[in-house]
Coordinates of C-alpha atoms (C1' of nucleotides) in Angstrom, one line a residue:
Chain A
M27 CA 17.6 -26.3 -103.0
F28 CA 17.4 -28.2 -106.2
A29 CA 18.0 -24.8 -107.7
N30 CA 18.9 -25.5 -111.3
G31 CA 20.7 -27.9 -113.5
G32 CA 18.0 -30.5 -112.9
F33 CA 18.8 -33.0 -110.1
A34 CA 21.0 -32.7 -107.2
R35 CA 22.3 -36.3 -107.2
R36 CA 20.7 -38.5 -104.7
A37 CA 23.5 -38.7 -102.2
E38 CA 21.6 -41.3 -100.1
T39 CA 23.4 -41.2 -96.8
P40 CA 23.8 -44.5 -95.1
M41 CA 21.9 -43.6 -91.9
P42 CA 24.0 -45.0 -89.1
S43 CA 22.3 -43.6 -86.1
T44 CA 18.6 -43.4 -85.1
P45 CA 17.4 -39.9 -85.7
N46 CA 13.9 -41.0 -84.8
R47 CA 11.8 -37.9 -85.5
T48 CA 13.4 -35.5 -87.9
D49 CA 14.8 -37.4 -90.7
L50 CA 17.5 -35.3 -92.1
V51 CA 18.6 -35.0 -95.7
E52 CA 16.5 -37.5 -97.8
G53 CA 17.4 -38.5 -101.2
L54 CA 13.7 -38.7 -102.1
H55 CA 12.1 -35.6 -103.5
Y56 CA 8.7 -36.0 -101.9
L57 CA 10.3 -36.5 -98.5
S58 CA 12.4 -33.3 -98.8
M59 CA 9.2 -31.6 -99.9
R60 CA 7.4 -33.1 -96.8
D61 CA 10.2 -31.9 -94.5
H62 CA 10.3 -28.5 -96.2
V63 CA 6.6 -27.9 -95.4
A64 CA 6.9 -29.6 -92.0
G65 CA 9.7 -27.3 -91.1
R66 CA 7.7 -24.2 -92.0
I67 CA 5.0 -25.5 -89.7
A68 CA 7.3 -26.5 -86.8
S69 CA 9.0 -23.1 -87.0
G70 CA 5.7 -21.4 -86.5
E71 CA 5.8 -19.7 -90.0
L72 CA 2.5 -21.6 -90.7
K73 CA 0.1 -21.8 -87.8
P74 CA -2.8 -24.2 -87.1
G75 CA -5.8 -23.3 -89.3
E76 CA -3.6 -21.4 -91.8
R77 CA -3.7 -22.2 -95.5
L78 CA -0.6 -23.6 -97.2
P79 CA 0.7 -22.2 -100.5
S80 CA -1.1 -23.7 -103.5
E81 CA 0.3 -26.9 -105.0
R82 CA 1.3 -25.0 -108.1
R83 CA 3.0 -22.4 -106.1
L84 CA 4.9 -25.1 -104.1
Q85 CA 5.8 -26.6 -107.4
T86 CA 7.7 -23.5 -108.5
D87 CA 9.1 -23.0 -105.0
V88 CA 10.8 -26.3 -104.8
G89 CA 11.0 -27.2 -108.5
M90 CA 9.3 -30.6 -108.6
A91 CA 6.4 -32.0 -110.6
R92 CA 3.0 -31.6 -109.1
G93 CA 2.6 -35.3 -108.5
T94 CA 5.7 -35.3 -106.3
I95 CA 4.4 -32.3 -104.4
R96 CA 1.2 -34.0 -103.7
E97 CA 2.9 -37.2 -102.6
G98 CA 4.6 -35.1 -99.9
L99 CA 1.4 -33.5 -98.9
F100 CA -0.3 -36.9 -98.6
Q101 CA 2.4 -37.9 -96.1
L102 CA 1.8 -34.9 -94.0
E103 CA -1.9 -35.6 -94.2
A104 CA -1.4 -39.2 -93.0
E105 CA 0.6 -37.8 -90.1
G106 CA -2.2 -35.5 -89.2
V107 CA -0.1 -32.4 -89.7
I108 CA -2.2 -30.9 -92.4
Y109 CA -5.7 -31.5 -93.8
R110 CA -7.5 -30.3 -96.9
K111 CA -10.8 -28.7 -97.6
D112 CA -12.0 -30.0 -101.0
R113 CA -10.9 -27.8 -103.8
S114 CA -10.1 -25.0 -101.4
G115 CA -6.6 -25.8 -100.2
W116 CA -4.4 -27.4 -97.6
Y117 CA -4.5 -26.2 -94.0
V118 CA -2.4 -26.8 -90.9
S119 CA -4.2 -29.2 -88.5
P120 CA -5.2 -28.0 -85.0
P121 CA -4.2 -30.3 -82.2
P122 CA -6.4 -33.4 -81.6
V123 CA -8.9 -33.7 -78.8
V124 CA -8.3 -36.4 -76.2
Y125 CA -11.0 -39.0 -75.7
D126 CA -11.2 -41.5 -72.8
P127 CA -13.6 -44.2 -73.6
T128 CA -13.8 -45.3 -70.0
R129 CA -15.2 -41.9 -68.9
W130 CA -18.9 -41.1 -69.0
E131 CA -18.7 -37.4 -69.9
G132 CA -20.1 -36.7 -73.3
F133 CA -18.5 -35.1 -76.3
M134 CA -19.6 -31.6 -75.3
S135 CA -18.0 -31.9 -71.8
Y136 CA -14.7 -33.2 -72.7
V137 CA -14.1 -31.0 -75.7
E138 CA -15.0 -28.0 -73.5
A139 CA -12.8 -29.2 -70.7
Q140 CA -9.9 -29.1 -73.1
G141 CA -10.4 -25.5 -73.9
R142 CA -11.9 -26.1 -77.3
R143 CA -15.3 -25.2 -78.7
P144 CA -17.7 -28.1 -79.3
A145 CA -20.9 -28.0 -81.3
T146 CA -23.5 -30.5 -82.4
E147 CA -25.7 -30.4 -85.4
T148 CA -28.6 -32.9 -85.9
L149 CA -28.6 -34.0 -89.5
S150 CA -31.7 -36.1 -89.3
K151 CA -34.0 -37.9 -86.8
T152 CA -36.4 -40.6 -88.0
E153 CA -38.3 -43.6 -86.8
I154 CA -37.2 -46.8 -88.6
P155 CA -38.1 -50.5 -88.3
C156 CA -35.6 -52.7 -86.6
D157 CA -33.6 -54.6 -89.1
A158 CA -31.9 -58.0 -88.6
A159 CA -28.6 -56.6 -87.4
L160 CA -30.2 -54.2 -84.9
A161 CA -32.6 -56.9 -83.8
Q162 CA -29.5 -58.9 -82.7
I163 CA -27.9 -56.0 -80.9
F164 CA -31.1 -54.8 -79.1
R165 CA -32.6 -58.3 -78.7
R166 CA -35.8 -56.9 -80.1
P167 CA -38.0 -58.4 -82.9
V168 CA -37.3 -57.4 -86.5
G169 CA -39.7 -54.5 -87.4
A170 CA -39.9 -53.1 -83.9
P171 CA -39.8 -49.3 -83.9
M172 CA -36.4 -47.6 -83.5
Y173 CA -35.2 -44.1 -83.5
L174 CA -32.3 -43.2 -85.8
I175 CA -30.5 -40.0 -85.2
R176 CA -27.7 -38.7 -87.4
R177 CA -25.5 -35.9 -86.0
R178 CA -22.4 -34.0 -87.0
R179 CA -20.1 -32.7 -84.3
Y180 CA -17.6 -29.9 -84.5
V181 CA -14.5 -28.8 -82.7
D182 CA -13.7 -25.1 -83.2
D183 CA -15.9 -25.0 -86.3
R184 CA -14.2 -27.9 -87.9
A185 CA -16.4 -31.0 -88.5
V186 CA -14.6 -33.9 -86.8
L187 CA -17.2 -36.7 -86.7
V188 CA -20.5 -37.9 -88.0
E189 CA -22.5 -40.4 -86.0
S190 CA -25.6 -42.6 -86.3
I191 CA -27.4 -43.3 -83.1
V192 CA -30.1 -45.9 -82.7
V193 CA -32.4 -46.0 -79.6
D194 CA -35.3 -48.4 -78.9
A195 CA -38.4 -46.3 -79.4
V196 CA -40.3 -48.3 -76.8
T197 CA -37.7 -47.5 -74.2
A198 CA -37.7 -43.8 -74.9
P199 CA -41.0 -42.8 -76.5
G200 CA -41.1 -39.4 -78.0
L201 CA -37.3 -39.0 -77.8
L202 CA -37.2 -37.2 -81.2
E203 CA -39.3 -34.3 -79.9
H204 CA -36.5 -33.3 -77.6
S205 CA -33.5 -31.2 -78.7
L206 CA -30.7 -33.5 -79.6
D207 CA -28.1 -30.9 -80.2
R208 CA -26.6 -31.5 -76.7
S209 CA -25.9 -34.6 -74.8
L210 CA -28.2 -37.5 -75.6
T211 CA -27.2 -39.3 -72.4
S212 CA -28.5 -36.4 -70.3
V213 CA -31.8 -36.4 -72.2
L214 CA -32.2 -40.1 -71.6
K215 CA -31.4 -39.6 -67.9
S216 CA -33.6 -36.6 -67.2
H217 CA -36.6 -37.4 -69.3
Y218 CA -36.7 -41.2 -69.1
N219 CA -34.7 -42.0 -66.0
I220 CA -32.4 -44.2 -68.1
S221 CA -28.8 -44.4 -67.0
V222 CA -25.9 -46.3 -68.5
A223 CA -24.2 -49.1 -66.5
R224 CA -22.0 -50.5 -69.1
N225 CA -20.4 -49.4 -72.3
Q226 CA -19.0 -51.5 -75.1
V227 CA -16.6 -49.5 -77.3
D228 CA -14.9 -50.7 -80.4
M229 CA -12.4 -48.6 -82.3
Q230 CA -10.7 -49.3 -85.6
P231 CA -8.9 -47.3 -88.3
C232 CA -11.0 -47.2 -91.4
A233 CA -11.5 -45.3 -94.6
L234 CA -14.3 -42.9 -94.9
T235 CA -16.9 -43.9 -97.4
R236 CA -18.7 -41.5 -99.5
E237 CA -21.5 -40.9 -97.1
E238 CA -19.3 -40.1 -94.2
A239 CA -16.8 -38.2 -96.3
E240 CA -19.5 -35.9 -97.7
A241 CA -20.8 -35.2 -94.3
L242 CA -17.3 -34.2 -93.1
R243 CA -16.7 -32.4 -96.5
V244 CA -13.5 -34.5 -97.1
K245 CA -12.5 -36.7 -100.0
S246 CA -13.9 -40.2 -100.0
G247 CA -11.4 -42.8 -98.9
L248 CA -9.5 -40.6 -96.5
P249 CA -8.4 -42.5 -93.4
G250 CA -10.7 -42.2 -90.4
L251 CA -11.4 -43.8 -87.1
S252 CA -14.5 -45.8 -86.6
V253 CA -15.9 -45.8 -83.0
V254 CA -18.8 -48.1 -82.2
R255 CA -20.4 -47.8 -78.8
T256 CA -23.2 -49.9 -77.3
S257 CA -24.6 -48.7 -74.0
Y258 CA -26.4 -50.9 -71.5
D259 CA -28.4 -50.1 -68.4
A260 CA -28.2 -51.9 -65.1
Q261 CA -30.5 -54.7 -66.3
G262 CA -28.3 -55.3 -69.4
R263 CA -30.8 -53.8 -71.7
V264 CA -29.3 -52.0 -74.7
V265 CA -29.9 -48.2 -74.3
E266 CA -28.1 -46.8 -77.3
H267 CA -26.1 -48.0 -80.2
D268 CA -23.8 -45.4 -81.7
R269 CA -21.5 -45.6 -84.7
E270 CA -19.1 -42.7 -85.1
F271 CA -16.7 -41.8 -87.9
W272 CA -14.0 -39.5 -86.9
R273 CA -11.4 -37.6 -88.9
H274 CA -8.3 -39.6 -88.2
D275 CA -6.4 -36.4 -87.2
A276 CA -9.0 -35.1 -84.8
L277 CA -8.7 -37.6 -82.0
K278 CA -6.3 -39.0 -79.5
I279 CA -7.4 -41.9 -77.3
S280 CA -6.3 -41.9 -73.7
V281 CA -7.2 -44.6 -71.1
D282 CA -6.2 -44.8 -67.5
I283 CA -6.9 -48.1 -65.9
R284 CA -6.4 -49.2 -62.3
V285 CA -6.4 -52.7 -60.9
R286 CA -8.9 -53.2 -58.2
Chain B
M21 CA -27.0 -49.5 -92.9
F22 CA -25.5 -51.6 -90.1
A23 CA -25.8 -54.3 -92.7
N24 CA -23.4 -56.5 -90.8
G25 CA -21.7 -56.5 -87.5
G26 CA -18.2 -56.2 -88.9
F27 CA -16.1 -53.6 -90.5
A28 CA -15.9 -54.9 -94.0
R29 CA -15.8 -52.1 -96.4
R30 CA -19.2 -50.8 -97.2
A31 CA -19.9 -50.6 -100.8
E32 CA -20.9 -47.1 -101.9
T33 CA -22.8 -48.3 -104.8
P34 CA -23.7 -51.8 -106.1
M35 CA -21.1 -53.0 -108.5
P36 CA -22.1 -54.7 -111.7
S37 CA -20.5 -58.0 -112.2
T38 CA -19.3 -57.2 -115.7
P39 CA -16.7 -54.5 -115.5
N40 CA -16.2 -54.3 -119.2
R41 CA -16.9 -50.8 -120.5
T42 CA -18.9 -47.8 -119.5
D43 CA -18.8 -48.3 -115.7
L44 CA -21.2 -45.5 -115.2
V45 CA -21.8 -46.6 -111.6
E46 CA -18.7 -44.7 -110.5
G47 CA -17.5 -41.9 -112.8
L48 CA -14.1 -42.2 -111.2
H49 CA -11.8 -44.7 -112.6
Y50 CA -9.8 -45.3 -109.5
L51 CA -13.0 -46.1 -107.6
S52 CA -14.1 -48.6 -110.1
M53 CA -10.7 -50.1 -110.0
R54 CA -10.9 -50.3 -106.2
D55 CA -14.3 -51.9 -106.3
H56 CA -13.1 -54.3 -109.0
V57 CA -10.4 -55.6 -106.7
A58 CA -12.6 -55.4 -103.6
G59 CA -15.1 -57.5 -105.4
R60 CA -12.6 -60.2 -106.2
I61 CA -11.6 -60.3 -102.6
A62 CA -15.2 -60.3 -101.2
S63 CA -16.1 -63.1 -103.6
G64 CA -13.4 -65.3 -102.2
E65 CA -11.5 -65.3 -105.5
L66 CA -8.6 -63.7 -103.5
K67 CA -8.1 -64.9 -100.0
P68 CA -6.3 -63.4 -97.0
G69 CA -2.5 -63.7 -97.5
E70 CA -2.8 -64.2 -101.3
R71 CA -0.9 -62.0 -103.7
L72 CA -2.8 -59.6 -106.1
P73 CA -2.0 -59.5 -109.8
S74 CA 0.9 -57.1 -110.5
E75 CA 0.1 -53.4 -111.1
R76 CA 1.1 -53.7 -114.7
R77 CA -1.1 -56.8 -115.1
L78 CA -4.1 -54.9 -113.5
Q79 CA -3.3 -52.1 -115.9
T80 CA -4.0 -54.2 -118.9
D81 CA -6.9 -56.0 -117.2
V82 CA -8.8 -52.8 -116.5
G83 CA -7.3 -50.5 -119.1
M84 CA -6.1 -47.6 -117.0
A85 CA -2.8 -45.8 -116.5
R86 CA -0.6 -47.2 -113.7
G87 CA -1.1 -44.1 -111.6
T88 CA -4.8 -44.7 -111.5
I89 CA -4.4 -48.3 -110.6
R90 CA -2.2 -47.3 -107.7
E91 CA -4.7 -44.7 -106.5
G92 CA -7.3 -47.5 -106.2
L93 CA -4.8 -49.8 -104.4
F94 CA -4.0 -47.0 -101.9
Q95 CA -7.6 -46.7 -101.0
L96 CA -7.9 -50.4 -100.3
E97 CA -4.7 -50.1 -98.3
A98 CA -6.2 -47.3 -96.2
E99 CA -9.2 -49.4 -95.6
G100 CA -7.0 -52.2 -94.4
V101 CA -8.2 -54.6 -97.1
I102 CA -4.8 -55.1 -98.7
Y103 CA -1.2 -54.4 -97.7
R104 CA 2.1 -54.4 -99.5
K105 CA 5.5 -56.0 -99.1
D106 CA 8.1 -53.6 -100.4
R107 CA 8.8 -54.4 -104.0
S108 CA 7.2 -57.7 -103.7
G109 CA 3.6 -57.1 -104.3
W110 CA 0.2 -56.4 -102.9
Y111 CA -1.5 -59.0 -100.6
V112 CA -4.9 -59.5 -99.1
S113 CA -5.0 -58.5 -95.4
P114 CA -5.8 -61.0 -92.7
P115 CA -8.4 -60.0 -90.1
P116 CA -7.2 -57.7 -87.3
V117 CA -6.5 -58.8 -83.8
V118 CA -8.6 -57.4 -81.0
Y119 CA -6.9 -55.5 -78.3
D120 CA -8.5 -54.4 -75.0
P121 CA -6.3 -51.9 -73.2
T122 CA -8.2 -52.4 -69.9
R123 CA -7.2 -56.0 -69.7
W124 CA -3.9 -57.2 -68.3
E125 CA -3.1 -60.2 -70.5
G126 CA -0.1 -59.6 -72.7
F127 CA 0.2 -59.7 -76.4
M128 CA 1.1 -63.4 -76.5
S129 CA -2.1 -64.3 -74.5
Y130 CA -4.7 -62.4 -76.4
V131 CA -3.4 -63.2 -79.8
E132 CA -3.4 -66.9 -79.0
A133 CA -6.8 -66.6 -77.5
Q134 CA -8.0 -65.4 -80.9
G135 CA -6.7 -68.5 -82.6
R136 CA -3.8 -66.7 -84.2
R137 CA -0.1 -67.4 -83.9
P138 CA 1.9 -64.8 -81.9
A139 CA 5.7 -64.4 -81.9
T140 CA 8.1 -62.0 -80.3
E141 CA 11.6 -61.1 -81.5
T142 CA 14.0 -59.1 -79.4
L143 CA 15.7 -56.6 -81.7
S144 CA 18.1 -55.1 -79.1
K145 CA 18.5 -54.7 -75.4
T146 CA 20.8 -52.1 -74.0
E147 CA 21.5 -50.0 -70.9
I148 CA 21.1 -46.3 -71.5
P149 CA 21.3 -43.2 -69.4
C150 CA 18.0 -41.6 -68.5
D151 CA 17.4 -38.6 -70.7
A152 CA 15.3 -35.6 -69.9
A153 CA 12.0 -37.0 -71.2
L154 CA 12.4 -40.3 -69.4
A155 CA 13.5 -38.5 -66.3
Q156 CA 10.1 -36.8 -66.2
I157 CA 8.2 -40.0 -66.8
F158 CA 10.1 -42.1 -64.3
R159 CA 10.8 -39.3 -61.8
R160 CA 14.4 -40.3 -61.7
P161 CA 17.5 -38.1 -62.2
V162 CA 18.9 -37.6 -65.7
G163 CA 21.7 -40.1 -66.3
A164 CA 20.3 -42.8 -64.1
P165 CA 20.6 -46.2 -65.7
M166 CA 17.7 -47.5 -67.7
Y167 CA 17.1 -50.6 -69.8
L168 CA 15.9 -50.1 -73.4
I169 CA 14.4 -53.1 -75.1
R170 CA 13.3 -53.1 -78.7
R171 CA 11.1 -55.8 -79.9
R172 CA 9.2 -56.8 -83.0
R173 CA 6.0 -58.8 -82.7
Y174 CA 4.2 -61.0 -85.2
V175 CA 0.8 -62.4 -85.8
D176 CA 0.8 -65.5 -88.1
D177 CA 4.3 -64.6 -89.4
R178 CA 3.4 -61.0 -90.3
A179 CA 5.2 -58.3 -88.4
V180 CA 2.5 -56.2 -86.9
L181 CA 4.2 -53.9 -84.4
V182 CA 7.6 -52.7 -83.1
E183 CA 8.0 -51.4 -79.6
S184 CA 10.5 -49.7 -77.4
I185 CA 10.3 -50.5 -73.8
V186 CA 12.1 -48.6 -71.0
V187 CA 12.5 -50.1 -67.5
D188 CA 14.3 -48.5 -64.6
A189 CA 17.5 -50.5 -64.1
V190 CA 17.5 -50.0 -60.4
T191 CA 14.1 -51.5 -60.1
A192 CA 14.9 -54.6 -62.1
P193 CA 18.6 -55.2 -62.0
G194 CA 19.9 -57.8 -64.4
L195 CA 16.6 -57.7 -66.4
L196 CA 18.4 -58.0 -69.7
E197 CA 19.8 -61.4 -68.8
H198 CA 16.4 -62.9 -68.9
S199 CA 14.7 -64.1 -72.1
L200 CA 12.5 -61.2 -73.3
D201 CA 10.9 -63.1 -76.1
R202 CA 7.8 -63.7 -74.0
S203 CA 5.8 -61.6 -71.7
L204 CA 7.8 -58.9 -70.0
T205 CA 5.2 -58.4 -67.3
S206 CA 5.5 -62.0 -66.2
V207 CA 9.3 -61.7 -66.0
L208 CA 8.9 -58.6 -63.8
K209 CA 6.4 -60.4 -61.6
S210 CA 8.2 -63.7 -61.2
H211 CA 11.8 -62.5 -60.8
Y212 CA 11.4 -59.1 -59.2
N213 CA 7.9 -59.4 -57.6
I214 CA 6.8 -56.3 -59.4
S215 CA 3.2 -56.1 -60.3
V216 CA 1.3 -53.5 -62.2
A217 CA -1.5 -51.6 -60.4
R218 CA -2.2 -48.9 -63.0
N219 CA -1.9 -48.5 -66.8
Q220 CA -1.9 -45.3 -68.7
V221 CA -2.5 -45.9 -72.4
D222 CA -2.6 -43.4 -75.2
M223 CA -3.4 -44.3 -78.8
Q224 CA -3.3 -42.1 -81.8
P225 CA -3.2 -42.6 -85.6
C226 CA 0.2 -41.7 -86.9
A227 CA 2.4 -42.2 -89.9
L228 CA 5.3 -44.7 -89.5
T229 CA 8.6 -43.0 -89.6
R230 CA 11.6 -44.5 -91.4
E231 CA 12.8 -46.4 -88.4
E232 CA 9.5 -48.1 -87.6
A233 CA 8.7 -48.6 -91.2
E234 CA 11.9 -50.4 -91.8
A235 CA 11.4 -52.7 -88.9
L236 CA 8.0 -53.6 -90.2
R237 CA 9.3 -53.8 -93.7
V238 CA 6.8 -51.3 -95.0
K239 CA 7.1 -48.0 -96.8
S240 CA 7.9 -45.0 -94.7
G241 CA 4.9 -42.8 -94.1
L242 CA 2.3 -45.5 -94.1
P243 CA -0.5 -44.9 -91.6
G244 CA 0.0 -46.6 -88.3
L245 CA -1.3 -46.6 -84.8
S246 CA 0.9 -45.3 -82.0
V247 CA 0.2 -46.9 -78.6
V248 CA 2.1 -45.5 -75.6
R249 CA 1.6 -47.3 -72.3
T250 CA 3.0 -46.4 -68.9
S251 CA 2.6 -49.0 -66.1
Y252 CA 2.7 -48.1 -62.4
D253 CA 3.0 -50.3 -59.4
A254 CA 0.8 -49.9 -56.2
Q255 CA 3.1 -47.2 -54.9
G256 CA 2.7 -45.2 -58.0
R257 CA 6.2 -45.9 -59.2
V258 CA 6.7 -46.2 -62.9
V259 CA 7.4 -49.9 -63.8
E260 CA 7.6 -49.8 -67.5
H261 CA 7.2 -47.3 -70.4
D262 CA 6.3 -48.8 -73.7
R263 CA 5.9 -47.2 -77.1
E264 CA 4.3 -49.4 -79.8
F265 CA 3.9 -48.7 -83.4
W266 CA 1.3 -50.9 -85.1
R267 CA 0.4 -51.5 -88.6
H268 CA -2.9 -49.7 -88.9
D269 CA -4.7 -52.7 -90.4
A270 CA -3.6 -55.2 -87.8
L271 CA -5.5 -54.0 -84.8
K272 CA -9.0 -53.4 -83.5
I273 CA -9.5 -51.8 -80.1
S274 CA -12.3 -53.1 -78.0
V275 CA -13.1 -51.8 -74.5
D276 CA -15.8 -53.0 -72.2
I277 CA -16.5 -50.7 -69.2
R278 CA -18.8 -51.1 -66.3
V279 CA -19.9 -48.5 -63.8
R280 CA -19.0 -49.4 -60.3
Chain C
dG6 C1' -13.6 -15.9 -114.4
dA7 C1' -9.6 -17.1 -112.1
dG8 C1' -7.6 -20.2 -109.2
dT9 C1' -7.8 -24.4 -106.6
dG10 C1' -7.4 -29.2 -105.9
dG11 C1' -9.0 -33.9 -108.2
dT12 C1' -8.2 -37.0 -111.7
dC13 C1' -5.9 -39.1 -115.5
dT14 C1' -2.5 -40.2 -119.1
dA15 C1' 1.9 -42.1 -121.0
dG16 C1' 5.9 -42.4 -120.6
dA17 C1' 10.7 -43.0 -117.8
dC18 C1' 14.4 -44.8 -114.6
dC19 C1' 15.4 -46.8 -110.2
dA20 C1' 16.2 -50.3 -106.2
dC21 C1' 15.2 -54.3 -104.7
dG22 C1' 12.9 -59.1 -104.6
dG23 C1' 13.0 -63.9 -105.7
dG24 C1' 5.7 -64.5 -106.3
Chain D
dC20 C1' 18.5 -62.3 -114.5
dC21 C1' 13.7 -60.4 -114.9
dG22 C1' 9.6 -58.6 -112.7
dT23 C1' 8.1 -56.0 -109.0
dG24 C1' 6.7 -51.8 -106.8
dG25 C1' 8.8 -46.9 -105.9
dT26 C1' 9.6 -42.6 -107.7
dC27 C1' 9.3 -38.8 -111.0
dT28 C1' 8.2 -36.0 -115.1
dA29 C1' 5.2 -33.0 -118.0
dG30 C1' 1.6 -32.4 -119.6
dA31 C1' -4.1 -32.4 -119.8
dC32 C1' -9.0 -31.6 -118.5
dC33 C1' -12.5 -31.4 -115.0
dA34 C1' -15.4 -29.8 -110.9
dC35 C1' -15.5 -26.9 -107.7
dT36 C1' -14.7 -22.6 -104.6
dC37 C1' -14.3 -18.0 -104.1
dT38 C1' -8.5 -18.8 -100.6

DNA sequence: GAGTGGTCTAGACCACGGG
DNA sequence: CCGTGGTCTAGACCACTCT
């Protein structure tokens, strides 16, 4: 298409019906470009994890300026269909993992249950003094000792989230000496007999700032999902405060609620 | 870190108050541009709902090409800080509404409870034959009569979501004759004695397709949040199947879960 | 070193809105 | 009508990866 002679006139069809998913012929170049690539993915020509042709290659393939090519790629990225590795190329996204905030299984469990391969990497673990914001959350004095744990988690070797966990050092003394590359909840349970009775979870679309973006090896400013979880024990004491930043295309939230 | 409890965008680097020349803080122009505008919003110079200067005006203000200006604006849009009305301009986003999928109050209730002004507009209501996908969800034969309701919902006069609701026509005969501009759940309860015992809710970042984008009067392909809810009664019968597309910047999800 | 995406410029024309 | 954002072109240089 758009073979020669410049521009196939934008015939802009009036769109009477409701085609919903597959928008057919579009007058806009970046949309045809998007559909061109989406078609090659849907047809199975390009499979999850595979690399797309380079932008300059696509440019000659479809005969558009590079900016227009990129506009189409950004759309597919926003849809979660493709993702990029910085300066390496564009790749077809694998399916998202399903997360149910009302369940207690940790990341390792539910990723594995979905037939994917989870991994956790501890980026840092330090003791910090409680600042004003944490003081309010934990109801502890400013300056009280806290543990700060930063971890990166993977699904099938793709980094999907970074998180910062804060735990009251008085509640779980010596926590940092344990291995934190698995479930933190189970460490708290088995070594400190702490169990969670209540979870407060907030989720919101966000943009990944430089720190998070670097940890996920993506471009700063890409859309992400922020998940903030505060866990309480039966006495209402804060056990854990966790702030996660997910790739926006890695996660699907699913909640099943029954009236009692 | 954790500087404040909210989700205001976190500055990557401190921004000097004089953005004249040699902004060495960020080597990248579109990031200084982004921070320039973000600063004017944070300082209160630009308030929620207000219009930003035009792109060409910003161009002369900060001395960059228009493409670079737009790159910065897209970042702020992804962060939910600003939004655009097609060909009208860029505006400062109002704060998001909080949605708890585990609660039963409808849209009208929880928006009002947050001091905002909700509104619902019925776009269409029709009877349709059950297709294959609906047949599976409702466990009804293909071709069985169904009601399809399309609505648009507002917060403070800004359209924030469009939804398509499907209800089994046999379960709620004559449903379309009632006013659907308020809570559908309460109509089902009061006129048909149907109450919901279980909710299955799925949420996933998505890109708004043309149909949804037009209904929200935004550009096709903008990031959004897809919320699919299926409601069941005490007998496990499907009461309602609802597919919502939200502006990505209009919503914050908050769940509070207690172990029983 | 070659190739990739990331950034940036300086134009242009268009469709649509009523700032 | 004029101004707006939306789209598109055709270059350029850079930082980074190693496809």
